[in-house]
Structure formats: C-alpha cells, structure tokens
Amino acid sequence: MTLRHAGMSKLHLVFGGRVTDPQTLNFDDPSKLDVVGIFPDFKTAEKAWRSAAQRTVDDAEMRYVVVHLHRLLEPDIKA
C-alpha cells in the first residue's frame, strides 16, 4: 500500500428506488432515486440501508443498495 492510499476513506453510498423487476437492480425511473447518503464506513452504511429497506419492506418493487464508492474510486486496492 502506498502513502497515497493509506488514509483513503472507505466511502459508501446508500440509495434505492422502484425496480422494474424485484429480481434485478433495473431502476424504473433513475430521476426518482432515493439517495439516503454517503457514509464513512460499511457499518454506518449498512445501518442506513437497513433503516431505508425496513421502511419499504412491504413493497417488493422497492430496492435499496450499498455501493462501495472507494472501490470505484480506487479499483486496484484490495479492501
């Protein structure tokens, strides 16, 4: 690990929305996505994801996800 990567935040994005098929992540209308937020670690992001998903638990067409932004920003880092 180089010094450049040593202090990198492990950012996570939580968002969700209505999907065209509950078996996919094909969002029906991306302009209506519910962006829950960006979080500094997976534990915090998972807590936010659970809260958002629980609010829509009875709606099979609503899906929430956690995106590992740090993996998109620095794809060569193993973490």
Short mmCIF file of N, CA, C and O in Angstrom, two decimals:
data_model
loop_
_atom_site.label_atom_id
_atom_site.label_comp_id
_atom_site.label_asym_id
_atom_site.label_seq_id
_atom_site.Cartn_x
_atom_site.Cartn_y
_atom_site.Cartn_z
N MET A 1 0.85 -1.18 0.00
CA MET A 1 0.00 0.00 0.00
C MET A 1 0.89 1.24 0.00
O MET A 1 1.81 1.34 0.79
N THR A 2 0.61 2.16 -0.86
CA THR A 2 1.40 3.39 -0.93
C THR A 2 0.85 4.40 0.05
O THR A 2 -0.28 4.28 0.55
N LEU A 3 1.63 5.44 0.30
CA LEU A 3 1.16 6.50 1.20
C LEU A 3 -0.08 7.18 0.65
O LEU A 3 -0.93 7.62 1.40
N ARG A 4 -0.19 7.22 -0.66
CA ARG A 4 -1.36 7.86 -1.28
C ARG A 4 -2.66 7.17 -0.86
O ARG A 4 -3.69 7.79 -0.72
N HIS A 5 -2.61 5.85 -0.66
CA HIS A 5 -3.81 5.09 -0.33
C HIS A 5 -4.00 4.87 1.17
O HIS A 5 -5.06 4.45 1.59
N ALA A 6 -2.98 5.13 1.96
CA ALA A 6 -3.00 4.79 3.38
C ALA A 6 -4.16 5.44 4.13
O ALA A 6 -4.77 4.81 4.99
N GLY A 7 -4.50 6.67 3.82
CA GLY A 7 -5.54 7.35 4.57
C GLY A 7 -6.86 7.48 3.82
O GLY A 7 -7.71 8.25 4.22
N MET A 8 -7.02 6.72 2.74
CA MET A 8 -8.23 6.86 1.93
C MET A 8 -9.47 6.44 2.72
O MET A 8 -9.49 5.39 3.35
N SER A 9 -10.50 7.25 2.65
CA SER A 9 -11.77 6.91 3.29
C SER A 9 -12.43 5.78 2.54
O SER A 9 -12.34 5.68 1.32
N LYS A 10 -13.12 4.92 3.25
CA LYS A 10 -13.85 3.81 2.64
C LYS A 10 -15.32 4.25 2.50
O LYS A 10 -16.19 3.81 3.22
N LEU A 11 -15.55 5.17 1.57
CA LEU A 11 -16.88 5.75 1.40
C LEU A 11 -17.88 4.77 0.81
O LEU A 11 -17.53 3.96 -0.05
N HIS A 12 -19.12 4.86 1.29
CA HIS A 12 -20.21 4.01 0.82
C HIS A 12 -21.44 4.87 0.55
O HIS A 12 -21.77 5.75 1.34
N LEU A 13 -22.10 4.60 -0.58
CA LEU A 13 -23.32 5.30 -0.97
C LEU A 13 -24.51 4.37 -0.75
O LEU A 13 -24.46 3.19 -1.13
N VAL A 14 -25.57 4.88 -0.15
CA VAL A 14 -26.80 4.11 0.03
C VAL A 14 -27.90 4.82 -0.74
O VAL A 14 -28.12 6.02 -0.56
N PHE A 15 -28.56 4.07 -1.63
CA PHE A 15 -29.68 4.63 -2.37
C PHE A 15 -30.64 3.52 -2.75
O PHE A 15 -30.34 2.33 -2.62
N GLY A 16 -31.81 3.92 -3.20
CA GLY A 16 -32.80 2.93 -3.61
C GLY A 16 -33.87 3.55 -4.45
O GLY A 16 -33.90 4.76 -4.68
N GLY A 17 -34.78 2.69 -4.90
CA GLY A 17 -35.88 3.15 -5.71
C GLY A 17 -36.71 1.99 -6.23
O GLY A 17 -36.44 0.83 -5.93
N ARG A 18 -37.68 2.32 -7.01
CA ARG A 18 -38.57 1.32 -7.58
C ARG A 18 -37.87 0.62 -8.74
O ARG A 18 -37.27 1.25 -9.59
N VAL A 19 -37.93 -0.72 -8.75
CA VAL A 19 -37.32 -1.51 -9.82
C VAL A 19 -38.39 -2.10 -10.72
O VAL A 19 -39.54 -2.28 -10.31
N THR A 20 -38.02 -2.38 -11.97
CA THR A 20 -38.97 -2.94 -12.92
C THR A 20 -39.25 -4.41 -12.63
O THR A 20 -40.30 -4.93 -13.00
N ASP A 21 -38.29 -5.08 -11.98
CA ASP A 21 -38.41 -6.49 -11.63
C ASP A 21 -37.69 -6.69 -10.30
O ASP A 21 -36.51 -6.35 -10.18
N PRO A 22 -38.37 -7.24 -9.28
CA PRO A 22 -37.75 -7.39 -7.96
C PRO A 22 -36.49 -8.27 -7.95
O PRO A 22 -35.72 -8.24 -7.00
N GLN A 23 -36.26 -9.02 -9.02
CA GLN A 23 -35.07 -9.87 -9.10
C GLN A 23 -33.86 -9.13 -9.68
O GLN A 23 -32.78 -9.72 -9.80
N THR A 24 -34.03 -7.86 -10.07
CA THR A 24 -32.94 -7.10 -10.69
C THR A 24 -32.71 -5.78 -9.98
O THR A 24 -33.45 -5.41 -9.07
N LEU A 25 -31.72 -5.07 -10.45
CA LEU A 25 -31.47 -3.70 -9.99
C LEU A 25 -31.72 -2.72 -11.13
O LEU A 25 -31.08 -1.68 -11.24
N ASN A 26 -32.67 -3.06 -11.99
CA ASN A 26 -33.06 -2.18 -13.09
C ASN A 26 -34.07 -1.17 -12.55
O ASN A 26 -35.26 -1.47 -12.45
N PHE A 27 -33.59 0.02 -12.21
CA PHE A 27 -34.46 1.02 -11.60
C PHE A 27 -35.41 1.61 -12.64
O PHE A 27 -35.00 1.99 -13.73
N ASP A 28 -36.67 1.68 -12.26
CA ASP A 28 -37.75 2.14 -13.14
C ASP A 28 -37.53 3.57 -13.61
O ASP A 28 -37.64 3.87 -14.79
N ASP A 29 -37.22 4.47 -12.71
CA ASP A 29 -37.04 5.88 -13.04
C ASP A 29 -35.88 6.44 -12.23
O ASP A 29 -36.07 6.90 -11.09
N PRO A 30 -34.67 6.41 -12.78
CA PRO A 30 -33.50 6.89 -12.03
C PRO A 30 -33.62 8.32 -11.51
O PRO A 30 -32.98 8.67 -10.53
N SER A 31 -34.46 9.13 -12.13
CA SER A 31 -34.62 10.51 -11.63
C SER A 31 -35.35 10.55 -10.30
O SER A 31 -35.34 11.58 -9.62
N LYS A 32 -35.97 9.44 -9.92
CA LYS A 32 -36.71 9.40 -8.66
C LYS A 32 -36.02 8.54 -7.59
O LYS A 32 -36.65 8.13 -6.62
N LEU A 33 -34.71 8.29 -7.76
CA LEU A 33 -33.99 7.50 -6.77
C LEU A 33 -33.96 8.24 -5.43
O LEU A 33 -33.84 9.46 -5.38
N ASP A 34 -34.06 7.47 -4.37
CA ASP A 34 -33.96 7.99 -3.01
C ASP A 34 -32.50 7.83 -2.57
O ASP A 34 -32.06 6.72 -2.29
N VAL A 35 -31.75 8.93 -2.57
CA VAL A 35 -30.37 8.90 -2.13
C VAL A 35 -30.36 9.10 -0.61
O VAL A 35 -30.66 10.19 -0.12
N VAL A 36 -30.05 8.03 0.10
CA VAL A 36 -30.05 8.08 1.56
C VAL A 36 -28.84 8.86 2.05
O VAL A 36 -28.95 9.67 2.96
N GLY A 37 -27.68 8.62 1.44
CA GLY A 37 -26.49 9.38 1.82
C GLY A 37 -25.20 8.66 1.51
O GLY A 37 -25.18 7.53 1.03
N ILE A 38 -24.10 9.35 1.81
CA ILE A 38 -22.75 8.80 1.69
C ILE A 38 -22.22 8.66 3.11
O ILE A 38 -22.31 9.59 3.91
N PHE A 39 -21.63 7.48 3.38
CA PHE A 39 -21.21 7.15 4.74
C PHE A 39 -19.73 6.78 4.78
O PHE A 39 -19.19 6.27 3.79
N PRO A 40 -19.07 7.02 5.92
CA PRO A 40 -17.62 6.85 6.01
C PRO A 40 -17.14 5.41 6.16
O PRO A 40 -15.95 5.14 6.03
N ASP A 41 -18.06 4.49 6.41
CA ASP A 41 -17.66 3.09 6.58
C ASP A 41 -18.86 2.18 6.32
O ASP A 41 -20.00 2.64 6.29
N PHE A 42 -18.58 0.90 6.12
CA PHE A 42 -19.65 -0.04 5.78
C PHE A 42 -20.65 -0.21 6.92
O PHE A 42 -21.86 -0.30 6.67
N LYS A 43 -20.18 -0.23 8.13
CA LYS A 43 -21.08 -0.43 9.28
C LYS A 43 -22.16 0.65 9.33
O LYS A 43 -23.34 0.36 9.51
N THR A 44 -21.77 1.89 9.15
CA THR A 44 -22.71 3.01 9.16
C THR A 44 -23.65 2.94 7.95
O THR A 44 -24.85 3.17 8.07
N ALA A 45 -23.08 2.61 6.79
CA ALA A 45 -23.88 2.49 5.57
C ALA A 45 -24.90 1.36 5.70
O ALA A 45 -26.05 1.51 5.29
N GLU A 46 -24.48 0.24 6.27
CA GLU A 46 -25.39 -0.88 6.44
C GLU A 46 -26.55 -0.52 7.37
O GLU A 46 -27.71 -0.89 7.11
N LYS A 47 -26.27 0.22 8.40
CA LYS A 47 -27.32 0.66 9.33
C LYS A 47 -28.34 1.55 8.60
O LYS A 47 -29.55 1.38 8.75
N ALA A 48 -27.85 2.47 7.76
CA ALA A 48 -28.73 3.35 6.98
C ALA A 48 -29.52 2.53 5.96
O ALA A 48 -30.71 2.78 5.74
N TRP A 49 -28.86 1.57 5.32
CA TRP A 49 -29.53 0.69 4.35
C TRP A 49 -30.66 -0.09 5.01
O TRP A 49 -31.76 -0.15 4.49
N ARG A 50 -30.38 -0.69 6.16
CA ARG A 50 -31.41 -1.46 6.88
C ARG A 50 -32.61 -0.59 7.23
O ARG A 50 -33.75 -1.01 7.11
N SER A 51 -32.34 0.62 7.68
CA SER A 51 -33.42 1.53 8.05
C SER A 51 -34.29 1.87 6.83
O SER A 51 -35.52 1.82 6.90
N ALA A 52 -33.64 2.21 5.71
CA ALA A 52 -34.38 2.56 4.49
C ALA A 52 -35.15 1.36 3.97
O ALA A 52 -36.32 1.46 3.58
N ALA A 53 -34.51 0.20 3.93
CA ALA A 53 -35.16 -1.01 3.42
C ALA A 53 -36.34 -1.42 4.31
O ALA A 53 -37.37 -1.87 3.80
N GLN A 54 -36.21 -1.24 5.60
CA GLN A 54 -37.28 -1.61 6.53
C GLN A 54 -38.53 -0.76 6.31
O GLN A 54 -39.64 -1.25 6.41
N ARG A 55 -38.33 0.50 5.94
CA ARG A 55 -39.48 1.39 5.70
C ARG A 55 -40.31 0.93 4.51
O ARG A 55 -41.49 1.24 4.42
N THR A 56 -39.69 0.19 3.58
CA THR A 56 -40.40 -0.24 2.37
C THR A 56 -40.48 -1.76 2.28
O THR A 56 -40.67 -2.31 1.19
N VAL A 57 -40.38 -2.45 3.41
CA VAL A 57 -40.33 -3.91 3.43
C VAL A 57 -41.55 -4.56 2.77
O VAL A 57 -41.44 -5.64 2.19
N ASP A 58 -42.70 -3.93 2.80
CA ASP A 58 -43.91 -4.50 2.22
C ASP A 58 -44.07 -4.20 0.72
O ASP A 58 -45.03 -4.66 0.11
N ASP A 59 -43.14 -3.47 0.14
CA ASP A 59 -43.20 -3.11 -1.27
C ASP A 59 -42.09 -3.85 -2.02
O ASP A 59 -40.94 -3.42 -2.02
N ALA A 60 -42.44 -4.96 -2.66
CA ALA A 60 -41.45 -5.81 -3.33
C ALA A 60 -40.72 -5.11 -4.47
O ALA A 60 -39.66 -5.56 -4.89
N GLU A 61 -41.27 -4.03 -4.97
CA GLU A 61 -40.64 -3.34 -6.09
C GLU A 61 -39.69 -2.22 -5.66
O GLU A 61 -39.13 -1.52 -6.50
N MET A 62 -39.49 -2.06 -4.36
CA MET A 62 -38.53 -1.07 -3.85
C MET A 62 -37.27 -1.81 -3.41
O MET A 62 -37.34 -2.79 -2.69
N ARG A 63 -36.13 -1.31 -3.89
CA ARG A 63 -34.84 -1.92 -3.55
C ARG A 63 -33.88 -0.84 -3.09
O ARG A 63 -33.82 0.24 -3.68
N TYR A 64 -33.13 -1.13 -2.06
CA TYR A 64 -32.06 -0.26 -1.57
C TYR A 64 -30.75 -1.02 -1.66
O TYR A 64 -30.72 -2.23 -1.48
N VAL A 65 -29.68 -0.30 -1.97
CA VAL A 65 -28.38 -0.92 -2.13
C VAL A 65 -27.29 -0.09 -1.45
O VAL A 65 -27.47 1.11 -1.21
N VAL A 66 -26.18 -0.77 -1.14
CA VAL A 66 -24.97 -0.11 -0.65
C VAL A 66 -23.93 -0.23 -1.75
O VAL A 66 -23.64 -1.33 -2.22
N VAL A 67 -23.38 0.89 -2.18
CA VAL A 67 -22.34 0.91 -3.20
C VAL A 67 -21.02 1.29 -2.53
O VAL A 67 -20.95 2.29 -1.82
N HIS A 68 -20.00 0.48 -2.76
CA HIS A 68 -18.68 0.74 -2.20
C HIS A 68 -17.96 1.76 -3.09
O HIS A 68 -17.29 1.40 -4.05
N LEU A 69 -18.15 3.04 -2.78
CA LEU A 69 -17.57 4.10 -3.62
C LEU A 69 -16.05 4.02 -3.67
O LEU A 69 -15.45 4.29 -4.71
N HIS A 70 -15.43 3.61 -2.58
CA HIS A 70 -13.97 3.53 -2.56
C HIS A 70 -13.46 2.52 -3.58
O HIS A 70 -12.40 2.69 -4.15
N ARG A 71 -14.25 1.50 -3.88
CA ARG A 71 -13.84 0.51 -4.88
C ARG A 71 -13.95 1.08 -6.29
O ARG A 71 -13.21 0.69 -7.18
N LEU A 72 -14.87 2.00 -6.50
CA LEU A 72 -14.99 2.66 -7.80
C LEU A 72 -13.89 3.70 -7.99
O LEU A 72 -13.38 3.88 -9.09
N LEU A 73 -13.54 4.40 -6.90
CA LEU A 73 -12.54 5.45 -6.97
C LEU A 73 -11.13 4.90 -7.11
O LEU A 73 -10.27 5.49 -7.77
N GLU A 74 -10.86 3.76 -6.45
CA GLU A 74 -9.53 3.14 -6.46
C GLU A 74 -9.69 1.65 -6.69
O GLU A 74 -9.54 0.84 -5.79
N PRO A 75 -10.03 1.21 -7.92
CA PRO A 75 -10.33 -0.19 -8.18
C PRO A 75 -9.17 -1.16 -7.96
O PRO A 75 -9.41 -2.36 -7.79
N ASP A 76 -7.94 -0.68 -7.92
CA ASP A 76 -6.79 -1.58 -7.74
C ASP A 76 -6.51 -1.93 -6.29
O ASP A 76 -5.72 -2.82 -6.01
N ILE A 77 -7.17 -1.25 -5.37
CA ILE A 77 -6.95 -1.52 -3.95
C ILE A 77 -7.81 -2.67 -3.50
O ILE A 77 -9.00 -2.72 -3.77
N LYS A 78 -7.21 -3.61 -2.78
CA LYS A 78 -7.95 -4.75 -2.24
C LYS A 78 -8.45 -4.39 -0.84
O LYS A 78 -7.68 -4.28 0.08
N ALA A 79 -9.77 -4.18 -0.73
CA ALA A 79 -10.34 -3.87 0.59
C ALA A 79 -11.84 -3.96 0.52
O ALA A 79 -12.47 -3.75 -0.45
#
